[in-house]
JSON list of C-alpha atoms in Angstrom, two decimals:
[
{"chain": "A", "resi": 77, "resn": "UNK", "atom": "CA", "xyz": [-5.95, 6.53, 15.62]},
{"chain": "A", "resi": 78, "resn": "UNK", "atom": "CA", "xyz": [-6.37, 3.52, 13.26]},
{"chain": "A", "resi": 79, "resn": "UNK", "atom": "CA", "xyz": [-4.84, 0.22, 13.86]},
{"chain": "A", "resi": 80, "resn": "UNK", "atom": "CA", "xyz": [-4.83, -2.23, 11.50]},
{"chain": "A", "resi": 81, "resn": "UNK", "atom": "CA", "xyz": [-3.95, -6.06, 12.14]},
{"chain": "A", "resi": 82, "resn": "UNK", "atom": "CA", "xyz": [-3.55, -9.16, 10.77]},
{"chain": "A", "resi": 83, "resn": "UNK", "atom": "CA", "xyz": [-3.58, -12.66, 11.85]},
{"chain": "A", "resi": 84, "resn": "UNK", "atom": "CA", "xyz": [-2.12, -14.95, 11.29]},
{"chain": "A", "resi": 85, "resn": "UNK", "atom": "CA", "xyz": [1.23, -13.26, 10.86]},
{"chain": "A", "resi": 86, "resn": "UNK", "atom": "CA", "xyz": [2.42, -16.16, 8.89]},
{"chain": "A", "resi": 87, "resn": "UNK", "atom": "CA", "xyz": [0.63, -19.35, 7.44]},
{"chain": "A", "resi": 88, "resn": "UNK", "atom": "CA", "xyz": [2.26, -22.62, 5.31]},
{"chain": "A", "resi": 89, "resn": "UNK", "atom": "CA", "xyz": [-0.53, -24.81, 4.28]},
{"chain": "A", "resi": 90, "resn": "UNK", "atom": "CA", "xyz": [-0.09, -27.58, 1.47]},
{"chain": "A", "resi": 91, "resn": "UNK", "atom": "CA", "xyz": [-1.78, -27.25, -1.72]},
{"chain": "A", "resi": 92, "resn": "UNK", "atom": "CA", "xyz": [-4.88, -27.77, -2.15]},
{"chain": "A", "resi": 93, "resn": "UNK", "atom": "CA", "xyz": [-6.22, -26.75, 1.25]},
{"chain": "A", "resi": 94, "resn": "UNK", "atom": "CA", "xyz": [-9.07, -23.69, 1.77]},
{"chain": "A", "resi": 95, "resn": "UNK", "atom": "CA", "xyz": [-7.96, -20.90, 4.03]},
{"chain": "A", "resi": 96, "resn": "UNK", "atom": "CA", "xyz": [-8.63, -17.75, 5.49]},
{"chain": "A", "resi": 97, "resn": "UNK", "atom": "CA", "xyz": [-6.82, -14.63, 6.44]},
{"chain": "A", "resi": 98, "resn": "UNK", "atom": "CA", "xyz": [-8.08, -12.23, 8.83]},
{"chain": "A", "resi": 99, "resn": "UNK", "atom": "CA", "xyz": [-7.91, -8.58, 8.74]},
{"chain": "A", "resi": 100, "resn": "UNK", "atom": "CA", "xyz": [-9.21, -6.00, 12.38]},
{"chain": "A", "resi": 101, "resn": "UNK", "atom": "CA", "xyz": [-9.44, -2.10, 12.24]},
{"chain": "A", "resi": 102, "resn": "UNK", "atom": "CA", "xyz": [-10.04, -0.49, 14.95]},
{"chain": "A", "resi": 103, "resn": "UNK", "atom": "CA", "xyz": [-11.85, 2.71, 13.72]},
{"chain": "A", "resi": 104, "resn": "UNK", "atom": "CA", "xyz": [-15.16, 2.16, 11.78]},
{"chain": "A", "resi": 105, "resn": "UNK", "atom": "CA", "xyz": [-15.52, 4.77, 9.56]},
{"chain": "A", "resi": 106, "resn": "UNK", "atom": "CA", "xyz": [-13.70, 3.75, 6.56]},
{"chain": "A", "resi": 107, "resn": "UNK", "atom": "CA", "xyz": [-14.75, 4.31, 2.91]},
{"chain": "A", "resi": 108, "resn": "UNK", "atom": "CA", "xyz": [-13.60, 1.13, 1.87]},
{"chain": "A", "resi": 109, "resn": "UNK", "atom": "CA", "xyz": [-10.90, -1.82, 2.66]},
{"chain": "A", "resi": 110, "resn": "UNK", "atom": "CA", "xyz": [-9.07, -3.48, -0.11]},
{"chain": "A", "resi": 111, "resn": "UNK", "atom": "CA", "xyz": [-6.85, -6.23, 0.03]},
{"chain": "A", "resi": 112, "resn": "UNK", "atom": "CA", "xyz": [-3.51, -6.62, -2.20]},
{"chain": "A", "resi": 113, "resn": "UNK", "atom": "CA", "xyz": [-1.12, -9.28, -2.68]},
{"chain": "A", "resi": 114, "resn": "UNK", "atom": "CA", "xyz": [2.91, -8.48, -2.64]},
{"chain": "A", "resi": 115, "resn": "UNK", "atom": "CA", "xyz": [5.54, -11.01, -4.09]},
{"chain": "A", "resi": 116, "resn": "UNK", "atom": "CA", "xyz": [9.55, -10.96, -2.61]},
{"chain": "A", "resi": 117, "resn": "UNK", "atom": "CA", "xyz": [10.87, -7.21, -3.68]},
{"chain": "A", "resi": 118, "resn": "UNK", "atom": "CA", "xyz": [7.66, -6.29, -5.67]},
{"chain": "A", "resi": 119, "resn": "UNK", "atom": "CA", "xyz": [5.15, -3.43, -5.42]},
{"chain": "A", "resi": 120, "resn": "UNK", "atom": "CA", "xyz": [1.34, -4.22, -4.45]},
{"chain": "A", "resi": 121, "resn": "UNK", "atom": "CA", "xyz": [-1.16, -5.84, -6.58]},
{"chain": "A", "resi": 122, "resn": "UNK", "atom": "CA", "xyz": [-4.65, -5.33, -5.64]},
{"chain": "A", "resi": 123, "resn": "UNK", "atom": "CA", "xyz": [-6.93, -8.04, -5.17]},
{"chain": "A", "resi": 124, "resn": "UNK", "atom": "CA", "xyz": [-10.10, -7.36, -4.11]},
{"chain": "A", "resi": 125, "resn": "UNK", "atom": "CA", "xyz": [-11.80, -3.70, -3.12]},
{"chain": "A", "resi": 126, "resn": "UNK", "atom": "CA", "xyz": [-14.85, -4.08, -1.05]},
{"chain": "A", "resi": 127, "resn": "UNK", "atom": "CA", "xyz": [-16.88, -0.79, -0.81]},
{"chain": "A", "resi": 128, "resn": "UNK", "atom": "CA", "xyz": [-18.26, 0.12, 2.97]},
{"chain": "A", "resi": 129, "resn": "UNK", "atom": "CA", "xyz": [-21.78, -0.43, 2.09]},
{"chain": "A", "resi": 130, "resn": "UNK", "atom": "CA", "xyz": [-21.16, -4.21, 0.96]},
{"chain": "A", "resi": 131, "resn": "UNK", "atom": "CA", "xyz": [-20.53, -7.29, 2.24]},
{"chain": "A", "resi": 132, "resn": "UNK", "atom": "CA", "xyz": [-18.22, -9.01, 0.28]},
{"chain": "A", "resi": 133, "resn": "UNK", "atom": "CA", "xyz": [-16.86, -9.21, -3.04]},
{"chain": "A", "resi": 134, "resn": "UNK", "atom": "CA", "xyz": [-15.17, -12.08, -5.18]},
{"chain": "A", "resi": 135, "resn": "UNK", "atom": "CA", "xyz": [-12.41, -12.40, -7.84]},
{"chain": "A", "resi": 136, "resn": "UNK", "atom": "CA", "xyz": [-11.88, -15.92, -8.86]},
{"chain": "A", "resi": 137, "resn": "UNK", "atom": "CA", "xyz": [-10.67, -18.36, -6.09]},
{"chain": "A", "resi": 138, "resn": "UNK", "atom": "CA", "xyz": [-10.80, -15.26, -3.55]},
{"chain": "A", "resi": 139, "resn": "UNK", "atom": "CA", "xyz": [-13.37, -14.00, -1.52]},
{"chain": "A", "resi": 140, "resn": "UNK", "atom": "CA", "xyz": [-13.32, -11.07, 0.45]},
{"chain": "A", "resi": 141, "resn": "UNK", "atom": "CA", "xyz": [-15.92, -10.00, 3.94]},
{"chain": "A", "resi": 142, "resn": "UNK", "atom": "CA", "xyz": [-16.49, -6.57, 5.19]},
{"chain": "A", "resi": 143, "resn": "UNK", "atom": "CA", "xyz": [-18.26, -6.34, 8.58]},
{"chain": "A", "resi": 144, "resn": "UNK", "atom": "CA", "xyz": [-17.54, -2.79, 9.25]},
{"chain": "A", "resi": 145, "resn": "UNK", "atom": "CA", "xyz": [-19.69, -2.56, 12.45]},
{"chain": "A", "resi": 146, "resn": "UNK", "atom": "CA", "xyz": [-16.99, -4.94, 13.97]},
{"chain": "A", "resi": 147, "resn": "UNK", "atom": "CA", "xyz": [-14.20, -3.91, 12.27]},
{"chain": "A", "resi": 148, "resn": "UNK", "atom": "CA", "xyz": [-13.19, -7.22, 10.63]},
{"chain": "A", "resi": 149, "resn": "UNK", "atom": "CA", "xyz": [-12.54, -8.27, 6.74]},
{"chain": "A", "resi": 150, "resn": "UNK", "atom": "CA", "xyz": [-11.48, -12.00, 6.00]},
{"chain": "A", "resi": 151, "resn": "UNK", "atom": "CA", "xyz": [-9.85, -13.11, 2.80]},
{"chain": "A", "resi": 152, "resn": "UNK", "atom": "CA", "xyz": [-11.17, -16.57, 1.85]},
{"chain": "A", "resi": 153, "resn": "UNK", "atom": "CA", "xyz": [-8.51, -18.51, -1.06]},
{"chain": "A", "resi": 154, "resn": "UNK", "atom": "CA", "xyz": [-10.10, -21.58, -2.16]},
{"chain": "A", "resi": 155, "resn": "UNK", "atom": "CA", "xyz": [-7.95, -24.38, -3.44]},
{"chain": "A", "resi": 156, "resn": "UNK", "atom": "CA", "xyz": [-4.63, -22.80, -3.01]},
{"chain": "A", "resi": 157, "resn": "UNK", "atom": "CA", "xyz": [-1.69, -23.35, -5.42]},
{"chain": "A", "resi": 158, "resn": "UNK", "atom": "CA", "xyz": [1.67, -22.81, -5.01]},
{"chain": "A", "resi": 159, "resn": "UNK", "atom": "CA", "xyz": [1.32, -19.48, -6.54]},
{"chain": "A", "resi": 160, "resn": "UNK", "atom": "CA", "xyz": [-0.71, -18.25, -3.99]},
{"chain": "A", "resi": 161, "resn": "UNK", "atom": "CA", "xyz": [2.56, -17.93, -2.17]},
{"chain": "A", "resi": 162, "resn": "UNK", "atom": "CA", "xyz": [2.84, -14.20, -1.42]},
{"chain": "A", "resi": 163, "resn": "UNK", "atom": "CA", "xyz": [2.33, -11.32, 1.31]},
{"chain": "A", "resi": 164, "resn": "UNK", "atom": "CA", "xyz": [-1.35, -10.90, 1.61]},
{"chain": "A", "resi": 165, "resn": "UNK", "atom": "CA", "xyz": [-2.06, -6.78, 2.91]},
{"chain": "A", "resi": 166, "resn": "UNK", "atom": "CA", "xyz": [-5.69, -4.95, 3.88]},
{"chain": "A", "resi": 167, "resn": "UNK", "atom": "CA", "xyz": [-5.46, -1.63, 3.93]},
{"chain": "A", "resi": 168, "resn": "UNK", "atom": "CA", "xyz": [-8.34, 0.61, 4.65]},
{"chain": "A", "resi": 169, "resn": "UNK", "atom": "CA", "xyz": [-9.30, 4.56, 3.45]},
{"chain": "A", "resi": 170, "resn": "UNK", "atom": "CA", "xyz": [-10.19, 6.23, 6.02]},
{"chain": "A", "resi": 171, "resn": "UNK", "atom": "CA", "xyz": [-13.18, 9.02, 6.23]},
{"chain": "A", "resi": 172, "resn": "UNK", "atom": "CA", "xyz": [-11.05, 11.94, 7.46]},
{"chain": "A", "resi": 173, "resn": "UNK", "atom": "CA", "xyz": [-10.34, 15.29, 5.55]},
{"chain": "A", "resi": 174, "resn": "UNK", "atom": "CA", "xyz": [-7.67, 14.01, 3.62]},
{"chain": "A", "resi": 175, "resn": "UNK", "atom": "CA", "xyz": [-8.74, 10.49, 3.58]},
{"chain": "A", "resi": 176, "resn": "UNK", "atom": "CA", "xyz": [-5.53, 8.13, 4.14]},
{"chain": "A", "resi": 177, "resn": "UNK", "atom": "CA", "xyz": [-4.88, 4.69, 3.71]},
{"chain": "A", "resi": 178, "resn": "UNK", "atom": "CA", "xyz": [-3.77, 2.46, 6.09]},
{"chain": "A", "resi": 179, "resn": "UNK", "atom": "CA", "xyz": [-1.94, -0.60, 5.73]},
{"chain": "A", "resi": 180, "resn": "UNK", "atom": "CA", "xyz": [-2.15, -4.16, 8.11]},
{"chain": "A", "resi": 181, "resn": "UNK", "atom": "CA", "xyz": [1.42, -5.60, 8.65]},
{"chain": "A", "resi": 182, "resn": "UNK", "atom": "CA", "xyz": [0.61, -8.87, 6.48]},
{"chain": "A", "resi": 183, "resn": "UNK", "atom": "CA", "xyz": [0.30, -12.50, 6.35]},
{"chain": "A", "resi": 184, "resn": "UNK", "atom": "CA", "xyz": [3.07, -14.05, 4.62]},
{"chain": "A", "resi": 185, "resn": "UNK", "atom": "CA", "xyz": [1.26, -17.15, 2.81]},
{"chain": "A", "resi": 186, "resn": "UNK", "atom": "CA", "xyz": [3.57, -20.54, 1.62]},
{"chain": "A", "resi": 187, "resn": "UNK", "atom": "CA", "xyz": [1.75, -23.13, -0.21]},
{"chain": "A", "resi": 188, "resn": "UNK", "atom": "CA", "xyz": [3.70, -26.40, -0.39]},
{"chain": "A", "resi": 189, "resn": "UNK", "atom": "CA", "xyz": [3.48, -28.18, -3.25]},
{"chain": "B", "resi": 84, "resn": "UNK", "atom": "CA", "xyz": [-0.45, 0.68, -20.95]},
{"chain": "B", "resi": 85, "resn": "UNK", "atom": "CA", "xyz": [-1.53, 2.75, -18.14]},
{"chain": "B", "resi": 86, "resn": "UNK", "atom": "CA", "xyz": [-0.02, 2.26, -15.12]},
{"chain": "B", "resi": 87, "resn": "UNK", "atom": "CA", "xyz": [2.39, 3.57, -12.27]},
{"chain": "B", "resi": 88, "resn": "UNK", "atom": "CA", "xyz": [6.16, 3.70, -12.86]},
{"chain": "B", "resi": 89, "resn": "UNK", "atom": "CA", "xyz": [8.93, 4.05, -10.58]},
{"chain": "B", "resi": 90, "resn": "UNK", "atom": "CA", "xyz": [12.32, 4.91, -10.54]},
{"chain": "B", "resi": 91, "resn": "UNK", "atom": "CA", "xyz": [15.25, 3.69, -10.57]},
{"chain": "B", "resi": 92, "resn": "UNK", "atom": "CA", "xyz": [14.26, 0.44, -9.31]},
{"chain": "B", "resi": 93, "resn": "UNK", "atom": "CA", "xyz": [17.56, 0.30, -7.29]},
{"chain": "B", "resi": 94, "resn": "UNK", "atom": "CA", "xyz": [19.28, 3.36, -5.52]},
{"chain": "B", "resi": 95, "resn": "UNK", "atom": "CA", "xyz": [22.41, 3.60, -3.60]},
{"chain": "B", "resi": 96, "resn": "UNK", "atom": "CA", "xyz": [22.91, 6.92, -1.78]},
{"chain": "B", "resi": 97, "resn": "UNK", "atom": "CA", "xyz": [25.68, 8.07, 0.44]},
{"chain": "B", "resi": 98, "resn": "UNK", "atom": "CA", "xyz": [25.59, 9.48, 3.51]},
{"chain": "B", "resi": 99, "resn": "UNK", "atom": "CA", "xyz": [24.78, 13.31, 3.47]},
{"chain": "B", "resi": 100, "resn": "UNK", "atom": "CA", "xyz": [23.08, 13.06, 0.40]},
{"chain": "B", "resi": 101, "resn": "UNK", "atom": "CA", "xyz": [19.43, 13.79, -0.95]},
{"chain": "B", "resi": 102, "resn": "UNK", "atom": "CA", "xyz": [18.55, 11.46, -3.34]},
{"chain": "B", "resi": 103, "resn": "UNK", "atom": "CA", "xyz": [14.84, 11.64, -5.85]},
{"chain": "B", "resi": 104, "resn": "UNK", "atom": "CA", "xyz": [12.65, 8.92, -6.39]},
{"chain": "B", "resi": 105, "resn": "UNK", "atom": "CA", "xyz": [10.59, 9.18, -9.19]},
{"chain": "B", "resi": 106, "resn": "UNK", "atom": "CA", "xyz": [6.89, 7.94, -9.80]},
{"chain": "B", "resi": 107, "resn": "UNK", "atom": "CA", "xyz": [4.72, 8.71, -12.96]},
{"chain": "B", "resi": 108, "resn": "UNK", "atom": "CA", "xyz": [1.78, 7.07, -13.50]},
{"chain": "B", "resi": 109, "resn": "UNK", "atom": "CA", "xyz": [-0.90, 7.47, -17.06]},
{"chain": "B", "resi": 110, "resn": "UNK", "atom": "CA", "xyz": [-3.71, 6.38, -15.27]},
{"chain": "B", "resi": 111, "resn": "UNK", "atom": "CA", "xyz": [-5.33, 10.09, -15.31]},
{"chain": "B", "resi": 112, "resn": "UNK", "atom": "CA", "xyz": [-4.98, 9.79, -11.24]},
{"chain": "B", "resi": 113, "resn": "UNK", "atom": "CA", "xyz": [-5.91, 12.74, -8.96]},
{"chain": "B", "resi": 114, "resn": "UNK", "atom": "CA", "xyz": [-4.53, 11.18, -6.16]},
{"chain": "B", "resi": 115, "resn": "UNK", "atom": "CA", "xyz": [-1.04, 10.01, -5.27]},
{"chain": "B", "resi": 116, "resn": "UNK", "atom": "CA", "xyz": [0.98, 8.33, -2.13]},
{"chain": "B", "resi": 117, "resn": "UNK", "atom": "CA", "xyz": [4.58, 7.26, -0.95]},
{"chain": "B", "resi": 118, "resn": "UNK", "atom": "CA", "xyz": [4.95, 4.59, 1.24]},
{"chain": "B", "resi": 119, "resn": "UNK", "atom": "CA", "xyz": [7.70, 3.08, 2.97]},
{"chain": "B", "resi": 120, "resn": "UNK", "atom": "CA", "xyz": [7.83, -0.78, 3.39]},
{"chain": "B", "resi": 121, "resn": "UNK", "atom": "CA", "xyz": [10.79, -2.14, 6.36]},
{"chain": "B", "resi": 122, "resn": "UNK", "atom": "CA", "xyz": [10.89, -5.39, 7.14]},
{"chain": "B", "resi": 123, "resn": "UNK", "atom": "CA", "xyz": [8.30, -7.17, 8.75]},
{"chain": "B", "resi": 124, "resn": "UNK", "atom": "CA", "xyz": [6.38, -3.69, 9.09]},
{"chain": "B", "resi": 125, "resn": "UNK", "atom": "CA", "xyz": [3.15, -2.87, 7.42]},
{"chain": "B", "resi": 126, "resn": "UNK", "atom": "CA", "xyz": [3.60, 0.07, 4.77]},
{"chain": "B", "resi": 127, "resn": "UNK", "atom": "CA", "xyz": [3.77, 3.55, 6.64]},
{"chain": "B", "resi": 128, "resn": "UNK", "atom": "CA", "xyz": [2.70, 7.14, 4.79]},
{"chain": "B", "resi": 129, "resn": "UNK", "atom": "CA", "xyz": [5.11, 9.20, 4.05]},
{"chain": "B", "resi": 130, "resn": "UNK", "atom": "CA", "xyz": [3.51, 11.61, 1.95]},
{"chain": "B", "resi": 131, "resn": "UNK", "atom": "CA", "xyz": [0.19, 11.80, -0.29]},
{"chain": "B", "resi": 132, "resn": "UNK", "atom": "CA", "xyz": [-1.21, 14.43, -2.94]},
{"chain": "B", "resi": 133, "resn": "UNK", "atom": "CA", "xyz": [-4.99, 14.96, -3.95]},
{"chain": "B", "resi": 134, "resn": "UNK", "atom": "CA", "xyz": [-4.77, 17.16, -6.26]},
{"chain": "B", "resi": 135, "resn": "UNK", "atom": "CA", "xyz": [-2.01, 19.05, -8.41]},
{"chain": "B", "resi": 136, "resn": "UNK", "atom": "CA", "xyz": [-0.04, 21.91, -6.12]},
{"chain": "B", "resi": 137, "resn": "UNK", "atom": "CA", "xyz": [-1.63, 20.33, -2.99]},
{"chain": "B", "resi": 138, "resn": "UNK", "atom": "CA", "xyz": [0.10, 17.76, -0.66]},
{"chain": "B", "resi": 139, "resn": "UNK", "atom": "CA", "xyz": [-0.37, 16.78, 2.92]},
{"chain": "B", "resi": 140, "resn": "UNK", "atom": "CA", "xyz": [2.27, 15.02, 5.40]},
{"chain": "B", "resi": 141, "resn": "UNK", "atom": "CA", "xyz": [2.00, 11.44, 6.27]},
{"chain": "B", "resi": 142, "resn": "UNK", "atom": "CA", "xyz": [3.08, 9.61, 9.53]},
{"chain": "B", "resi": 143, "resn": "UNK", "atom": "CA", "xyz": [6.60, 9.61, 9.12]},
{"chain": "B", "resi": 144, "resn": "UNK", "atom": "CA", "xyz": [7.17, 13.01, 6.96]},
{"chain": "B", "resi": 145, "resn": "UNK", "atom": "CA", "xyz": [10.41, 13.99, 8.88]},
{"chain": "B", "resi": 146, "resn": "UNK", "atom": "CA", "xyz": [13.68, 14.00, 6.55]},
{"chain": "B", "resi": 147, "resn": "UNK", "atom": "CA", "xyz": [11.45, 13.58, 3.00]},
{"chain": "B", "resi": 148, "resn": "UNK", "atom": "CA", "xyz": [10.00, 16.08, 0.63]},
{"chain": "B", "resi": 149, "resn": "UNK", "atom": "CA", "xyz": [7.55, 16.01, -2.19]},
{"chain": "B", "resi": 150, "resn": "UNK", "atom": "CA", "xyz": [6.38, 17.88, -5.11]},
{"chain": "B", "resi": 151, "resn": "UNK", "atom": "CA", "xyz": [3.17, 17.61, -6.94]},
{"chain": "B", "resi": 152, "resn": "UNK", "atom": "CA", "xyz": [3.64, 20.54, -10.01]},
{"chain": "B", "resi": 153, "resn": "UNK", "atom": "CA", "xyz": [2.36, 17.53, -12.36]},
{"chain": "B", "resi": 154, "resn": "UNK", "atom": "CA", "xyz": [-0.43, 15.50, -11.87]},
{"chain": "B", "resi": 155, "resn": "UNK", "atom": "CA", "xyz": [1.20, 12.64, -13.39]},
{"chain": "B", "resi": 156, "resn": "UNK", "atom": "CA", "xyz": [4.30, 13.47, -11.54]},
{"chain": "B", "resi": 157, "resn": "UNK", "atom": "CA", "xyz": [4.82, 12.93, -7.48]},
{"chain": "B", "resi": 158, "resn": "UNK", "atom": "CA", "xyz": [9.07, 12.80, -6.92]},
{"chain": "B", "resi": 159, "resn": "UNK", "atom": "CA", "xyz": [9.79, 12.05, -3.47]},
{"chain": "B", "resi": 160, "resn": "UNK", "atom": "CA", "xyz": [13.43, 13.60, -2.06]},
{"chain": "B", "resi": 161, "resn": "UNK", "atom": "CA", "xyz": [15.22, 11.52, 0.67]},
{"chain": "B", "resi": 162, "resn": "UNK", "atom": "CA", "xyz": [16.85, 14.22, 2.50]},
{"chain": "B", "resi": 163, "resn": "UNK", "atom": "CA", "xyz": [19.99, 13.76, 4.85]},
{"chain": "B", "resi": 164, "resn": "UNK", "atom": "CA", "xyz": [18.29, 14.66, 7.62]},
{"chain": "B", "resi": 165, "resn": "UNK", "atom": "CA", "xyz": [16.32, 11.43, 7.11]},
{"chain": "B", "resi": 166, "resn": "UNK", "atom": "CA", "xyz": [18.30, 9.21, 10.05]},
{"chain": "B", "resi": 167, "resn": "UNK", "atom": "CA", "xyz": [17.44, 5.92, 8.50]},
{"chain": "B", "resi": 168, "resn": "UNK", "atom": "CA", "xyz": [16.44, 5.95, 5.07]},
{"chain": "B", "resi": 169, "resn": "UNK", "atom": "CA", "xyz": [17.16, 2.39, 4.04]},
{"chain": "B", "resi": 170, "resn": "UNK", "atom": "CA", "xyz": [14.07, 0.48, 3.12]},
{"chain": "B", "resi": 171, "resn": "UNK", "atom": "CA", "xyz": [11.73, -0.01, 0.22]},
{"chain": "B", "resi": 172, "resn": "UNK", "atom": "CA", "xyz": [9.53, 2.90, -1.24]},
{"chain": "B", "resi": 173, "resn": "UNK", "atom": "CA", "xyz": [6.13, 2.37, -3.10]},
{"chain": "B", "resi": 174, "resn": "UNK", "atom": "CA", "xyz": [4.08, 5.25, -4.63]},
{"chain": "B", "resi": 175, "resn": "UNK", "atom": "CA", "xyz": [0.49, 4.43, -5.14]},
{"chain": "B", "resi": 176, "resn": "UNK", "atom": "CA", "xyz": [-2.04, 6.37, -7.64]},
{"chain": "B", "resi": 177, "resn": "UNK", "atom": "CA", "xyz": [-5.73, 6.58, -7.16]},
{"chain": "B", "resi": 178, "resn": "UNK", "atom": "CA", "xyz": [-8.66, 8.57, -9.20]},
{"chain": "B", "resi": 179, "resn": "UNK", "atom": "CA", "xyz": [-9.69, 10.21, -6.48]},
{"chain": "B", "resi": 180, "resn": "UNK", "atom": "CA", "xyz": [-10.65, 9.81, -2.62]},
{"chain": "B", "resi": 181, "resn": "UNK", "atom": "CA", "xyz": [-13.90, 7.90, -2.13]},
{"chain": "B", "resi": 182, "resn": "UNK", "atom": "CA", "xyz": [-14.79, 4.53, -2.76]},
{"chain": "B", "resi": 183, "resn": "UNK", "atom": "CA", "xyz": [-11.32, 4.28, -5.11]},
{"chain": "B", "resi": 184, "resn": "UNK", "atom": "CA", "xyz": [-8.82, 1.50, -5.75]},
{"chain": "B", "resi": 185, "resn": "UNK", "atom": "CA", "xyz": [-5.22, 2.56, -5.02]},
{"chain": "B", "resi": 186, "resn": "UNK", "atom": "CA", "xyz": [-2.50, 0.84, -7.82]},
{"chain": "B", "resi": 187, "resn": "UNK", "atom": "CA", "xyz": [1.22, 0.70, -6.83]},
{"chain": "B", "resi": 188, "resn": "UNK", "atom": "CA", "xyz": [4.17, 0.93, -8.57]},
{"chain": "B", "resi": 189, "resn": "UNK", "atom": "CA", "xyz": [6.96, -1.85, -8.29]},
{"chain": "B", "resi": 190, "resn": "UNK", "atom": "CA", "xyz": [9.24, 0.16, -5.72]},
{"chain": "B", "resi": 191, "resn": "UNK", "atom": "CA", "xyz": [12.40, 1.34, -5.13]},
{"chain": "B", "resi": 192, "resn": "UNK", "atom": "CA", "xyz": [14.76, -0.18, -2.71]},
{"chain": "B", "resi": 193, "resn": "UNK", "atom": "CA", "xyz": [17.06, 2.42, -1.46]},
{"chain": "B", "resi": 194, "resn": "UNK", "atom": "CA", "xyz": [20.34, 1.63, 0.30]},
{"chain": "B", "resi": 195, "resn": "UNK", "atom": "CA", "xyz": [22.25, 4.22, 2.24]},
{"chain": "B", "resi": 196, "resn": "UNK", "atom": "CA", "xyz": [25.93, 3.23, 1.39]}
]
């Protein structure tokens, strides 16, 4: 069965700063992993989708890894900004008959001004 | 503008009774997914839809139903028999299964009263 995790589970970094989120899956054959960003009592925004043939993708300040052979995906936020502030998800479709998506637990980000 | 809509965004229900969330999206999306969100949990399936007439049970199907007679249209019913139906919902839309970014809708947070 799929696991996904996140670490850290929580992260307050002032402003400014470079920083990285981590994202594990335990099951390797995924289609693709996507992360999304959710603010207080709001739905998902996606962020970045990274296919599982590449490497990484970027949007912006974000950057986003995919080494599927180790079942790890990083999210890298360059000069953060208060705004950043959110809950940061990866989720990964999985390569089953009805492919699902599963969802990591989160890092909650806070960006201090 | 395309997108996914739920509603309402707020729901109070009573106990004993099945209540509908609503989710609509314009984006022309084959696929479609409910989530549920608790607190300080990752999202969990509920139920997801590939294709018109066709859906498929999640992890934690017990006490919900679904219909898919629209494409456009996925309703999910909170039955009674769901024990602990408090939390917030998402539905998510994708065009298909492969190599596809999922968009969410802006939830509903349902309160058993």
């Amino acid at each position: 069965k799929q696991e996904v995790t996140q670490i850290p589970a929580a992260l307050s970094v002032p402003e400014g700063e470079n920083l990285v989120l981590n994202c594990s899956f335990t099951d390797s054959a995924i289609y693709n992993l996507q992360w999304f960003r959710q603010d207080p009592g709001k739905g998902l925004t996606s962020l970045l989708l990274i296919q599982s043939s590449q490497r990484e993708q970027t949007s912006g300040r974000l950057n986003a890894s995919l080494d599927k052979s180790s079942g790890r995906s990083t999210l890298y936020i360059a000069a953060s900004q208060p705004g950043d502030s959110a809950t940061y998800l990866c989720a990964v479709r999985m390569k089953t008959s009805y492919d699902k998506v599963i969802f990591g637990p989160g890092t909650s980000l806070s960006v201090i001004p | 503008d395309g997108g996914i809509t739920q509603s309402p965004k707020y729901l109070f229900r009573k106990e004993g009774q099945n209540v509908t969330l609503s989710c609509e999206q314009n984006l022309n999306h084959d696929a479609m997914y409910w989530y549920r969100q608790d607190p300080g949990q990752g999202l969990r399936l509920i139920y997801y839809s590939q294709i018109v007439n066709d859906f498929q049970k999640g992890d934690i199907a017990e006490g919900y139903s679904v219909s898919r007679e629209k494409k456009e249209s996925f309703p999910l019913t909170v039955t009674s028999a769901q024990k602990n139906p408090t939390a917030f919902y998402l539905c998510a839309s994708s065009m298909g299964t492969v190599n596809t970014e999922a968009f969410f809708g802006q939830g509903t947070r349902l309160t058993v009263v």
